[in-house]
XYZ file of C-alpha atoms in Angstrom:
403
model
C 119.246 202.069 152.288
C 118.414 198.423 153.043
C 115.518 198.646 150.601
C 117.797 199.909 147.859
C 120.333 197.160 148.507
C 117.604 194.531 148.121
C 116.291 196.121 144.957
C 119.594 196.417 143.132
C 123.168 195.783 144.124
C 125.736 198.491 143.407
C 129.283 197.162 143.508
C 130.550 200.724 143.532
C 128.925 204.128 143.302
C 130.642 204.801 139.964
C 128.507 202.003 138.435
C 125.712 204.584 138.170
C 127.680 206.109 135.315
C 126.623 203.165 133.176
C 123.344 205.030 132.702
C 125.196 207.777 130.789
C 125.367 205.828 127.539
C 123.198 205.773 124.421
C 122.082 202.172 125.081
C 120.466 202.642 128.521
C 119.134 206.061 127.495
C 117.268 204.561 124.524
C 116.139 201.454 126.434
C 114.815 203.421 129.405
C 113.178 205.959 127.092
C 111.255 203.169 125.353
C 110.176 201.735 128.724
C 109.075 205.142 130.033
C 107.196 206.097 126.843
C 105.364 202.771 126.538
C 104.529 202.583 130.260
C 103.386 206.203 130.530
C 101.216 206.067 127.416
C 99.752 202.710 128.457
C 98.768 204.146 131.847
C 97.233 207.243 130.226
C 95.366 205.183 127.615
C 94.134 202.782 130.303
C 92.517 205.726 132.076
C 90.884 206.786 128.800
C 89.807 203.334 127.600
C 89.307 201.156 130.674
C 88.998 203.258 133.840
C 90.367 200.989 136.621
C 87.951 202.094 139.372
C 84.749 201.278 137.504
C 85.121 197.537 136.911
C 87.067 194.571 138.245
C 88.514 193.999 134.786
C 89.761 197.577 134.651
C 91.460 197.188 138.025
C 93.138 193.928 137.009
C 94.287 195.489 133.733
C 95.800 198.476 135.540
C 97.520 196.373 138.221
C 98.996 194.055 135.582
C 100.296 197.052 133.669
C 102.069 198.428 136.733
C 103.352 194.943 137.540
C 104.997 194.611 134.107
C 106.708 197.977 134.530
C 108.116 197.153 137.975
C 109.361 193.687 136.950
C 110.942 194.961 133.737
C 112.806 197.748 135.546
C 113.835 195.417 138.393
C 115.459 192.880 136.057
C 116.883 195.574 133.787
C 118.677 197.420 136.597
C 119.889 194.189 138.161
C 121.293 193.042 134.815
C 123.081 196.378 134.529
C 124.354 196.948 138.070
C 124.831 193.434 139.462
C 127.095 192.816 136.504
C 128.427 189.571 135.064
C 131.110 188.938 137.669
C 134.793 189.474 136.949
C 137.829 187.252 137.300
C 140.089 188.740 140.032
C 143.019 190.734 138.656
C 146.170 188.641 138.539
C 144.234 185.397 138.975
C 146.159 182.120 138.785
C 144.895 178.529 139.024
C 145.368 176.748 142.333
C 147.479 174.066 140.674
C 150.408 175.625 138.850
C 150.464 172.901 136.187
C 146.946 173.905 135.079
C 148.311 177.219 133.782
C 149.503 175.487 130.597
C 145.857 174.867 129.635
C 144.797 178.485 130.087
C 145.218 181.694 128.098
C 147.031 184.602 129.724
C 145.465 188.076 129.719
C 148.124 190.775 129.508
C 145.596 193.494 130.424
C 144.363 191.854 133.645
C 147.831 190.428 134.342
C 146.363 187.015 135.073
C 145.061 183.822 133.527
C 141.609 183.467 132.023
C 139.548 180.999 134.012
C 137.475 178.422 132.104
C 134.532 180.035 130.260
C 135.877 183.552 130.889
C 136.806 186.034 128.178
C 138.290 189.507 128.166
C 135.876 192.298 127.264
C 137.454 195.288 125.577
C 134.556 197.531 126.645
C 134.623 196.574 130.335
C 138.421 196.137 130.244
C 138.137 193.061 132.488
C 137.997 189.285 132.121
C 134.324 188.352 132.523
C 133.029 185.143 134.126
C 131.165 182.958 131.628
C 130.909 185.855 129.207
C 128.023 185.669 126.727
C 128.336 189.078 125.072
C 128.671 192.768 125.793
C 125.215 194.329 125.569
C 125.072 198.041 124.700
C 121.468 198.276 125.962
C 122.581 197.639 129.560
C 126.055 199.070 128.926
C 127.537 196.005 130.570
C 128.435 192.407 129.837
C 125.988 189.551 130.114
C 127.723 186.806 132.062
C 127.644 184.451 135.014
C 126.055 186.657 137.696
C 123.474 188.569 135.631
C 122.533 186.039 132.927
C 119.237 185.167 134.655
C 118.305 188.843 135.185
C 119.138 189.676 131.569
C 117.120 186.760 130.168
C 114.182 187.551 132.480
C 114.235 191.106 131.144
C 114.178 189.735 127.583
C 111.063 187.711 128.487
C 109.195 190.388 130.437
C 109.799 193.252 127.986
C 107.882 191.608 125.085
C 105.084 190.499 127.432
C 104.708 193.992 128.874
C 104.897 195.618 125.446
C 102.298 193.186 124.070
C 99.924 194.186 126.881
C 100.629 197.863 126.215
C 100.067 197.372 122.463
C 96.605 195.910 123.156
C 95.764 198.953 125.292
C 96.960 201.346 122.550
C 94.947 199.552 119.867
C 91.753 199.407 121.932
C 92.039 203.045 122.981
C 92.526 204.277 119.411
C 89.763 202.004 118.161
C 87.171 203.158 120.696
C 88.054 206.819 120.243
C 87.982 206.592 116.444
C 84.698 204.771 116.675
C 83.316 207.522 118.884
C 84.352 210.430 116.684
C 85.767 209.326 113.403
C 87.156 212.734 112.478
C 88.318 213.906 115.925
C 85.630 216.595 116.055
C 86.370 218.034 112.606
C 83.170 216.557 111.163
C 79.542 216.229 112.193
C 79.623 212.488 111.413
C 78.063 210.621 114.323
C 78.299 206.878 114.979
C 76.114 204.778 117.251
C 78.108 204.262 120.454
C 75.800 201.785 122.150
C 78.424 199.011 121.953
C 81.151 201.174 123.478
C 81.592 201.993 127.155
C 78.898 204.061 128.783
C 81.055 206.501 130.771
C 82.930 209.546 129.591
C 86.739 209.500 129.816
C 88.333 211.750 132.414
C 91.068 212.745 129.946
C 90.408 214.087 126.436
C 91.698 212.102 123.456
C 92.906 214.734 121.005
C 94.996 214.553 117.827
C 98.308 214.807 119.775
C 97.116 212.017 122.078
C 96.301 209.853 119.045
C 99.725 210.573 117.526
C 101.454 209.749 120.816
C 99.509 206.486 121.127
C 100.367 205.540 117.559
C 104.060 206.265 118.184
C 104.000 204.238 121.406
C 102.285 201.389 119.547
C 105.128 201.318 117.021
C 107.701 201.199 119.820
C 105.792 198.445 121.633
C 105.431 196.248 118.544
C 109.049 196.787 117.508
C 110.283 195.939 121.004
C 108.099 192.833 121.159
C 109.529 191.468 117.912
C 113.184 192.447 118.402
C 113.530 191.606 122.098
C 111.390 188.493 121.706
C 113.826 187.157 119.105
C 116.740 187.841 121.455
C 114.922 185.944 124.215
C 114.568 182.813 122.065
C 118.252 183.040 121.088
C 119.263 183.265 124.754
C 117.015 180.392 125.803
C 118.437 178.232 123.025
C 121.971 178.541 124.392
C 120.887 178.389 128.065
C 119.083 175.074 127.563
C 122.362 173.697 126.202
C 124.344 175.347 129.001
C 126.320 177.388 126.499
C 127.004 181.035 125.832
C 126.944 182.773 122.462
C 130.753 182.784 122.445
C 130.938 179.088 123.310
C 128.543 178.245 120.472
C 130.966 179.974 118.123
C 133.929 178.105 119.664
C 132.116 174.800 119.140
C 131.479 175.648 115.477
C 135.143 176.513 114.979
C 136.149 173.250 116.678
C 134.142 171.274 114.123
C 135.668 173.326 111.303
C 139.213 172.751 112.611
C 138.701 168.991 112.966
C 137.199 168.769 109.479
C 139.929 170.945 107.923
C 142.839 168.931 109.324
C 141.014 165.558 109.326
C 142.306 164.853 112.828
C 139.556 162.379 113.668
C 138.948 164.026 117.056
C 135.587 163.713 118.769
C 134.908 167.060 120.379
C 132.272 166.984 123.143
C 131.033 170.261 124.564
C 131.977 169.920 128.243
C 129.260 171.960 129.976
C 126.139 170.320 128.527
C 124.875 168.268 131.497
C 122.642 166.047 129.374
C 119.139 167.415 130.023
C 117.588 170.806 129.403
C 116.262 170.979 132.957
C 119.716 170.504 134.508
C 121.154 173.092 132.126
C 118.290 175.486 132.918
C 118.941 175.218 136.671
C 122.570 176.264 136.175
C 121.326 179.777 135.329
C 117.902 180.154 136.971
C 117.588 179.546 140.709
C 114.974 180.517 143.311
C 117.521 182.688 145.109
C 118.388 184.594 141.948
C 122.079 183.737 142.375
C 123.413 181.297 139.770
C 125.131 178.086 140.766
C 128.911 177.968 140.987
C 131.681 180.418 141.764
C 132.374 181.391 138.155
C 135.726 179.577 138.177
C 134.955 175.847 138.318
C 131.994 174.243 136.554
C 130.168 170.908 136.466
C 131.190 169.103 133.270
C 130.167 166.185 131.058
C 131.501 162.796 132.258
C 133.723 162.510 129.170
C 135.323 165.903 129.786
C 137.312 167.818 132.392
C 137.636 171.422 133.567
C 140.020 172.404 130.776
C 138.474 170.637 127.781
C 137.217 173.880 126.275
C 140.298 175.951 127.159
C 142.538 173.381 125.435
C 140.341 173.647 122.348
C 140.664 177.441 122.486
C 144.467 177.133 122.554
C 144.331 174.831 119.517
C 142.122 177.323 117.674
C 144.440 180.166 118.608
C 147.431 178.282 117.151
C 145.404 177.389 114.064
C 144.420 181.035 113.680
C 148.093 182.037 113.542
C 148.811 179.373 110.944
C 145.882 180.357 108.748
C 146.443 184.110 109.037
C 147.500 185.862 105.848
C 149.995 188.713 105.746
C 149.012 191.997 104.111
C 150.875 195.256 103.624
C 149.222 198.669 103.805
C 149.359 200.593 100.530
C 147.123 203.468 101.659
C 146.827 205.463 104.868
C 143.685 204.902 106.937
C 142.749 207.057 109.931
C 140.599 204.463 111.709
C 137.234 206.055 110.886
C 134.170 203.863 111.262
C 132.687 204.863 107.905
C 135.465 206.352 105.735
C 133.834 208.074 102.775
C 137.245 208.677 101.169
C 137.696 204.914 100.698
C 134.726 204.545 98.368
C 130.960 204.317 98.655
C 130.921 200.531 99.007
C 133.414 200.692 101.883
C 131.346 203.454 103.478
C 127.996 201.663 103.248
C 129.330 198.126 103.908
C 131.099 198.958 107.150
C 130.858 196.073 109.666
C 127.897 196.455 112.033
C 129.881 195.704 115.169
C 131.417 197.527 118.110
C 134.797 195.936 117.363
C 137.461 198.621 116.855
C 138.983 199.921 113.636
C 142.775 200.143 113.429
C 144.495 203.119 111.755
C 147.078 202.217 109.145
C 150.096 203.956 107.707
C 151.525 203.066 104.342
C 153.965 200.173 104.790
C 152.358 198.691 107.938
C 152.069 194.911 108.131
C 148.834 193.214 109.160
C 148.029 189.552 109.785
C 144.440 189.152 108.574
C 142.304 186.380 110.049
C 138.867 187.071 108.567
C 137.040 189.558 106.434
C 134.270 190.535 104.058
C 134.355 191.733 100.483
C 135.073 195.307 101.558
C 136.604 195.016 105.033
C 139.178 192.820 106.776
C 139.959 192.005 110.408
C 143.404 191.249 111.776
C 146.351 192.066 114.026
C 148.711 194.895 113.258
C 152.356 193.787 113.445
C 154.114 196.289 115.707
C 157.710 197.263 115.077
C 158.414 197.379 118.802
C 157.276 195.070 121.584
C 154.070 196.222 123.236
C 151.937 194.559 125.867
C 148.786 195.696 124.133
C 147.633 194.027 120.915
C 146.429 196.276 118.119
C 143.693 194.520 116.201
C 140.478 195.469 114.464
C 138.822 196.165 111.131
C 140.332 198.046 108.200
C 139.258 198.636 104.553
C 140.360 195.910 102.163
C 141.331 198.466 99.512
C 144.002 199.896 101.834
C 146.087 196.710 101.801
C 147.555 194.217 99.378
C 148.489 190.611 99.955
C 152.181 189.889 100.422
C 153.886 187.307 98.223
C 154.943 185.323 101.259
C 153.204 184.263 104.437
C 155.161 185.428 107.469
C 152.821 183.637 109.884
C 153.635 180.249 108.348
C 157.159 181.230 107.233
C 156.549 179.618 103.850
C 156.816 180.977 100.319
C 153.508 181.065 98.507
C 153.944 179.526 95.080
């Protein structure tokens, strides 16, 4: 039991249910397929007991698998860290600088955001990752980024094994035994493989090679994106907040000089905020070291300004068609069906006559808040087809007539 607790930390036993989701199932399937085929092909191509190089190759392969799984499961089960339910700042006057979460019945601490999937306010939330079926945040950011680094390295090693195995076997018998064509094998290894390399084995190796190369490219790109924000001591959400801050200042010509508060000045200092020798990030997830020109609530005040600006800029629409909330509604046209937003954000069902305050959108879809006829604690917001609504002749959000 002590060994398990050192390998991965379960906050509660029900956390194991995170494995029952399409993201972890696909991710673990890719890891198992690539690792298993790499081990099998290593036995065929470079038998580990015959040479020192073969032994090193095999040990490295097992090492990649263990490290990848270790960081993957820690990213999933350690979790990002959550703001306590009903949390309030120590100083009551600081509450005016914070947003209130009606779901968690408490204030959102600096750098925290509410995740609709986890249904909790997450410390230093970066994003909700479907592949680990959990949020990436304060506590598991280092594990998640380490996984993003190790997965491409391990898959690159596996891809080399797949390529060399297929090459040597094709070189040995170019037609897999269907022909009498013989090729000089003096340059290839001198021992016979313990496992036969048949057509199914070739097909499996080719499939595993495709998975390995695809994972290397896709996950490698995610790693560089994560390192870019980590070296600036930001999250993906905070990068978006900073961009909106510049847009707001430029739009209203306020002359403000917005400084991102958590950039400590050097990449090394920012790096050490996430990666530590102990594996536990610095800080308690509530208070953070900030730039000398800033204070603890610099970013939360900017968020409040953007929230007010969002209400002012929102445009009122009225539903003219019913919409059942389907992700890809074929009845709303082919363009609406094929141009559905590629996001896990919800869709909101509409009835004819409903009022919606739209804040953003595309050519075929819009995103906004549904105006409820009765007071509800829960906000109803999400995507809906643009063809289902029409713009009102007046803007309720601004209370002004549009001329």
